[in-house]
mmCIF file of C-alpha atoms in Angstrom:
data_model
loop_
_atom_site.group_PDB
_atom_site.id
_atom_site.type_symbol
_atom_site.label_atom_id
_atom_site.label_comp_id
_atom_site.label_asym_id
_atom_site.label_seq_id
_atom_site.Cartn_x
_atom_site.Cartn_y
_atom_site.Cartn_z
ATOM 1 C CA UNK A 1 -127.010 -149.498 -118.356
ATOM 2 C CA UNK A 2 -124.298 -148.756 -115.748
ATOM 3 C CA UNK A 3 -121.299 -150.939 -116.472
ATOM 4 C CA UNK A 4 -120.934 -153.761 -113.776
ATOM 5 C CA UNK A 5 -118.143 -154.039 -111.427
ATOM 6 C CA UNK A 6 -116.048 -157.333 -112.044
ATOM 7 C CA UNK A 7 -117.357 -158.485 -108.548
ATOM 8 C CA UNK A 8 -120.959 -158.241 -109.695
ATOM 9 C CA UNK A 9 -119.690 -160.281 -112.684
ATOM 10 C CA UNK A 10 -118.267 -162.559 -111.030
ATOM 11 C CA UNK A 11 -121.572 -162.954 -108.604
ATOM 12 C CA UNK A 12 -123.373 -163.161 -111.619
ATOM 13 C CA UNK A 13 -121.180 -166.036 -112.907
ATOM 14 C CA UNK A 14 -121.329 -167.259 -109.701
ATOM 15 C CA UNK A 15 -125.169 -167.900 -109.579
ATOM 16 C CA UNK A 16 -125.476 -169.313 -112.784
ATOM 17 C CA UNK A 17 -123.376 -172.233 -111.580
ATOM 18 C CA UNK A 18 -125.376 -172.747 -108.810
ATOM 19 C CA UNK A 19 -128.799 -172.796 -110.064
ATOM 20 C CA UNK A 20 -128.587 -176.662 -110.703
ATOM 21 C CA UNK A 21 -127.857 -176.679 -106.758
ATOM 22 C CA UNK A 22 -130.058 -174.523 -105.767
ATOM 23 C CA UNK A 23 -132.405 -175.911 -107.182
ATOM 24 C CA UNK A 24 -131.916 -179.230 -105.182
ATOM 25 C CA UNK A 25 -132.076 -176.717 -102.078
ATOM 26 C CA UNK A 26 -135.480 -175.535 -103.004
ATOM 27 C CA UNK A 27 -136.816 -179.244 -103.173
ATOM 28 C CA UNK A 28 -135.302 -179.610 -99.465
ATOM 29 C CA UNK A 29 -136.788 -176.760 -98.151
ATOM 30 C CA UNK A 30 -140.153 -177.784 -99.368
ATOM 31 C CA UNK A 31 -139.798 -181.014 -97.479
ATOM 32 C CA UNK A 32 -139.017 -178.976 -94.262
ATOM 33 C CA UNK A 33 -141.753 -176.844 -95.045
ATOM 34 C CA UNK A 34 -140.267 -173.667 -96.017
ATOM 35 C CA UNK A 35 -141.639 -174.053 -99.620
ATOM 36 C CA UNK A 36 -144.942 -174.496 -100.713
ATOM 37 C CA UNK A 37 -145.517 -177.208 -103.179
ATOM 38 C CA UNK A 38 -147.148 -176.266 -106.341
ATOM 39 C CA UNK A 39 -145.197 -172.924 -106.481
ATOM 40 C CA UNK A 40 -141.446 -173.517 -106.508
ATOM 41 C CA UNK A 41 -141.513 -172.527 -109.967
ATOM 42 C CA UNK A 42 -141.937 -169.322 -108.741
ATOM 43 C CA UNK A 43 -138.581 -169.556 -107.413
ATOM 44 C CA UNK A 44 -137.325 -169.090 -110.675
ATOM 45 C CA UNK A 45 -139.082 -166.957 -112.100
ATOM 46 C CA UNK A 46 -141.956 -169.029 -113.790
ATOM 47 C CA UNK A 47 -145.546 -168.056 -113.576
ATOM 48 C CA UNK A 48 -148.406 -169.299 -116.084
ATOM 49 C CA UNK A 49 -150.941 -166.339 -114.829
ATOM 50 C CA UNK A 50 -151.389 -163.400 -117.187
ATOM 51 C CA UNK A 51 -149.718 -159.890 -116.272
ATOM 52 C CA UNK A 52 -152.794 -157.840 -115.596
ATOM 53 C CA UNK A 53 -153.249 -154.799 -117.088
ATOM 54 C CA UNK A 54 -152.715 -151.053 -116.189
ATOM 55 C CA UNK A 55 -149.946 -149.888 -114.027
ATOM 56 C CA UNK A 56 -147.686 -152.433 -112.379
ATOM 57 C CA UNK A 57 -145.693 -152.107 -109.177
ATOM 58 C CA UNK A 58 -143.564 -154.403 -107.637
ATOM 59 C CA UNK A 59 -143.055 -154.496 -104.234
ATOM 60 C CA UNK A 60 -140.975 -156.752 -101.983
ATOM 61 C CA UNK A 61 -140.445 -157.860 -98.519
ATOM 62 C CA UNK A 62 -138.398 -160.528 -97.359
ATOM 63 C CA UNK A 63 -140.164 -161.724 -94.573
ATOM 64 C CA UNK A 64 -142.719 -161.191 -91.710
ATOM 65 C CA UNK A 65 -141.321 -157.688 -90.128
ATOM 66 C CA UNK A 66 -140.608 -156.255 -93.704
ATOM 67 C CA UNK A 67 -144.603 -156.800 -94.240
ATOM 68 C CA UNK A 68 -145.951 -155.601 -91.479
ATOM 69 C CA UNK A 69 -143.661 -152.783 -91.462
ATOM 70 C CA UNK A 70 -145.624 -152.286 -95.243
ATOM 71 C CA UNK A 71 -149.113 -153.150 -95.293
ATOM 72 C CA UNK A 72 -150.195 -149.933 -93.814
ATOM 73 C CA UNK A 73 -148.866 -148.406 -97.203
ATOM 74 C CA UNK A 74 -151.018 -150.758 -99.077
ATOM 75 C CA UNK A 75 -154.389 -148.932 -98.812
ATOM 76 C CA UNK A 76 -153.773 -145.585 -99.028
ATOM 77 C CA UNK A 77 -151.679 -146.256 -102.475
ATOM 78 C CA UNK A 78 -154.409 -148.829 -103.772
ATOM 79 C CA UNK A 79 -157.368 -145.867 -102.851
ATOM 80 C CA UNK A 80 -155.201 -143.249 -104.853
ATOM 81 C CA UNK A 81 -154.339 -145.049 -107.831
ATOM 82 C CA UNK A 82 -157.508 -146.800 -109.369
ATOM 83 C CA UNK A 83 -155.797 -148.536 -112.128
ATOM 84 C CA UNK A 84 -152.457 -149.861 -109.974
ATOM 85 C CA UNK A 85 -151.891 -153.513 -109.067
ATOM 86 C CA UNK A 86 -149.138 -154.452 -106.398
ATOM 87 C CA UNK A 87 -147.277 -157.555 -107.221
ATOM 88 C CA UNK A 88 -146.112 -158.567 -103.653
ATOM 89 C CA UNK A 89 -143.349 -160.895 -103.551
ATOM 90 C CA UNK A 90 -141.630 -162.424 -100.470
ATOM 91 C CA UNK A 91 -139.295 -164.862 -99.358
ATOM 92 C CA UNK A 92 -141.081 -167.088 -96.814
ATOM 93 C CA UNK A 93 -144.102 -168.789 -96.567
ATOM 94 C CA UNK A 94 -144.936 -167.175 -93.124
ATOM 95 C CA UNK A 95 -144.691 -163.491 -94.442
ATOM 96 C CA UNK A 96 -147.116 -164.868 -97.417
ATOM 97 C CA UNK A 97 -149.348 -166.321 -94.937
ATOM 98 C CA UNK A 98 -149.258 -163.218 -93.228
ATOM 99 C CA UNK A 99 -149.957 -161.122 -96.012
ATOM 100 C CA UNK A 100 -153.005 -162.891 -97.073
ATOM 101 C CA UNK A 101 -154.061 -162.759 -93.589
ATOM 102 C CA UNK A 102 -153.899 -159.116 -92.928
ATOM 103 C CA UNK A 103 -155.043 -157.365 -96.427
ATOM 104 C CA UNK A 104 -157.920 -155.738 -96.419
ATOM 105 C CA UNK A 105 -160.741 -157.753 -98.625
ATOM 106 C CA UNK A 106 -161.629 -154.738 -100.860
ATOM 107 C CA UNK A 107 -157.738 -154.894 -102.325
ATOM 108 C CA UNK A 108 -157.296 -158.286 -102.475
ATOM 109 C CA UNK A 109 -157.844 -158.770 -106.169
ATOM 110 C CA UNK A 110 -155.656 -155.843 -106.683
ATOM 111 C CA UNK A 111 -152.708 -157.035 -104.774
ATOM 112 C CA UNK A 112 -151.283 -160.570 -106.009
ATOM 113 C CA UNK A 113 -148.451 -162.405 -104.075
ATOM 114 C CA UNK A 114 -145.820 -164.173 -105.409
ATOM 115 C CA UNK A 115 -142.537 -165.875 -104.296
ATOM 116 C CA UNK A 116 -139.319 -163.805 -105.049
ATOM 117 C CA UNK A 117 -137.007 -165.670 -107.645
ATOM 118 C CA UNK A 118 -133.794 -166.663 -106.308
ATOM 119 C CA UNK A 119 -130.964 -164.472 -107.471
ATOM 120 C CA UNK A 120 -129.901 -166.135 -110.668
ATOM 121 C CA UNK A 121 -129.784 -163.885 -113.940
ATOM 122 C CA UNK A 122 -131.731 -166.129 -115.936
ATOM 123 C CA UNK A 123 -134.443 -166.592 -113.786
ATOM 124 C CA UNK A 124 -134.520 -162.990 -112.531
ATOM 125 C CA UNK A 125 -134.993 -161.945 -116.366
ATOM 126 C CA UNK A 126 -137.779 -164.628 -116.377
ATOM 127 C CA UNK A 127 -139.782 -162.810 -113.772
ATOM 128 C CA UNK A 128 -138.759 -159.509 -114.833
ATOM 129 C CA UNK A 129 -139.714 -160.102 -118.543
ATOM 130 C CA UNK A 130 -142.972 -162.000 -117.750
ATOM 131 C CA UNK A 131 -144.280 -159.180 -115.062
ATOM 132 C CA UNK A 132 -143.080 -155.980 -116.856
ATOM 133 C CA UNK A 133 -143.378 -153.853 -113.444
ATOM 134 C CA UNK A 134 -143.554 -150.073 -113.877
ATOM 135 C CA UNK A 135 -141.740 -149.180 -110.423
ATOM 136 C CA UNK A 136 -140.188 -151.655 -108.204
ATOM 137 C CA UNK A 137 -139.674 -151.068 -104.153
ATOM 138 C CA UNK A 138 -137.717 -152.738 -101.995
ATOM 139 C CA UNK A 139 -138.009 -153.065 -98.339
ATOM 140 C CA UNK A 140 -134.539 -152.345 -95.399
ATOM 141 C CA UNK A 141 -132.045 -154.373 -97.027
ATOM 142 C CA UNK A 142 -133.154 -156.549 -99.562
ATOM 143 C CA UNK A 143 -130.122 -156.364 -101.914
ATOM 144 C CA UNK A 144 -129.475 -159.121 -104.655
ATOM 145 C CA UNK A 145 -127.548 -158.042 -107.406
ATOM 146 C CA UNK A 146 -128.566 -159.949 -110.213
ATOM 147 C CA UNK A 147 -132.223 -158.583 -109.317
ATOM 148 C CA UNK A 148 -131.507 -155.140 -108.845
ATOM 149 C CA UNK A 149 -129.172 -155.465 -112.121
ATOM 150 C CA UNK A 150 -132.126 -156.913 -114.237
ATOM 151 C CA UNK A 151 -134.359 -153.854 -113.477
ATOM 152 C CA UNK A 152 -131.470 -151.564 -113.873
ATOM 153 C CA UNK A 153 -130.915 -152.927 -117.589
ATOM 154 C CA UNK A 154 -134.761 -152.644 -118.052
ATOM 155 C CA UNK A 155 -134.981 -149.214 -116.679
ATOM 156 C CA UNK A 156 -137.608 -150.034 -113.991
ATOM 157 C CA UNK A 157 -137.327 -147.391 -111.364
ATOM 158 C CA UNK A 158 -136.417 -148.356 -108.097
ATOM 159 C CA UNK A 159 -136.491 -147.312 -104.480
ATOM 160 C CA UNK A 160 -135.484 -149.041 -101.398
ATOM 161 C CA UNK A 161 -138.093 -147.980 -98.615
ATOM 162 C CA UNK A 162 -136.860 -147.906 -94.900
ATOM 163 C CA UNK A 163 -133.538 -148.539 -95.947
ATOM 164 C CA UNK A 164 -131.181 -150.369 -93.407
ATOM 165 C CA UNK A 165 -127.570 -150.918 -92.939
ATOM 166 C CA UNK A 166 -125.702 -152.167 -89.552
ATOM 167 C CA UNK A 167 -122.301 -150.966 -89.278
ATOM 168 C CA UNK A 168 -121.247 -154.848 -89.587
ATOM 169 C CA UNK A 169 -122.934 -154.966 -92.566
ATOM 170 C CA UNK A 170 -121.224 -151.735 -93.925
ATOM 171 C CA UNK A 171 -118.016 -152.760 -92.579
ATOM 172 C CA UNK A 172 -118.680 -155.937 -95.389
ATOM 173 C CA UNK A 173 -119.785 -153.849 -97.882
ATOM 174 C CA UNK A 174 -116.545 -151.706 -97.896
ATOM 175 C CA UNK A 175 -114.844 -154.760 -98.710
ATOM 176 C CA UNK A 176 -116.326 -154.902 -102.267
ATOM 177 C CA UNK A 177 -116.709 -151.113 -103.186
ATOM 178 C CA UNK A 178 -117.611 -151.648 -106.713
ATOM 179 C CA UNK A 179 -120.335 -154.211 -105.836
ATOM 180 C CA UNK A 180 -121.740 -151.934 -103.265
ATOM 181 C CA UNK A 181 -121.847 -148.842 -105.847
ATOM 182 C CA UNK A 182 -123.548 -150.923 -108.577
ATOM 183 C CA UNK A 183 -125.917 -152.465 -106.238
ATOM 184 C CA UNK A 184 -126.974 -149.329 -104.448
ATOM 185 C CA UNK A 185 -126.332 -146.708 -107.165
ATOM 186 C CA UNK A 186 -129.261 -148.418 -109.162
ATOM 187 C CA UNK A 187 -132.057 -146.925 -106.767
ATOM 188 C CA UNK A 188 -133.553 -143.884 -107.814
ATOM 189 C CA UNK A 189 -134.213 -143.128 -104.615
ATOM 190 C CA UNK A 190 -133.436 -144.703 -101.063
ATOM 191 C CA UNK A 191 -136.057 -143.798 -98.258
ATOM 192 C CA UNK A 192 -133.451 -144.575 -94.964
ATOM 193 C CA UNK A 193 -134.555 -145.488 -91.673
ATOM 194 C CA UNK A 194 -132.265 -143.340 -89.796
ATOM 195 C CA UNK A 195 -129.439 -140.292 -90.719
ATOM 196 C CA UNK A 196 -126.833 -142.933 -89.384
ATOM 197 C CA UNK A 197 -128.180 -145.623 -91.267
ATOM 198 C CA UNK A 198 -128.674 -143.005 -94.603
ATOM 199 C CA UNK A 199 -125.185 -141.881 -94.077
ATOM 200 C CA UNK A 200 -123.476 -145.605 -94.170
ATOM 201 C CA UNK A 201 -125.384 -145.900 -97.147
ATOM 202 C CA UNK A 202 -124.413 -142.899 -99.036
ATOM 203 C CA UNK A 203 -120.570 -143.836 -98.225
ATOM 204 C CA UNK A 204 -121.348 -146.728 -100.517
ATOM 205 C CA UNK A 205 -122.725 -145.109 -103.479
ATOM 206 C CA UNK A 206 -126.133 -144.795 -102.750
ATOM 207 C CA UNK A 207 -128.193 -141.671 -104.732
ATOM 208 C CA UNK A 208 -130.931 -139.650 -103.711
ATOM 209 C CA UNK A 209 -131.129 -140.707 -99.640
#
């Protein structure tokens, strides 16, 4: 297991301490219609439904734009791998609704939507220990240190798809080079949006870009 940087360790500790406040935040989001009643537990990695048998790919798209970009991949992916189930997580209700509307009916039983757990170590561990994905793919710039560290600790292969990193974000990450290496260095492959993004990701420690 790759050693955590001091900042990554601090992030994990801060997220653990913030967990009670995050529970309150989720209830406030529910009151504003930004979470779904009956599904708040998913944001803490809790799920009573069983893991399906066979191979499971965890695919995470933060919101509507990322969901739209990856939808065309689902049909050929599922057609080529008959034993594969896709666990499709999003962070927003609107993305969940879009997925339900756009998903091909014949694939609906093999694509399970859940809301991604917040980046608290215990919640991330609970989510991964329940679903036990065989691989994980994240869209664009979804870089949650505790979720990614938990995947890496369990030996789950990870890919960052259509990866992007703006000059502004690059400048911010350069102030935390150890955390950047810890986060980006865990990906087994990074498919960048373009060469400029690829170069910025390499400079921060991404491999196989």
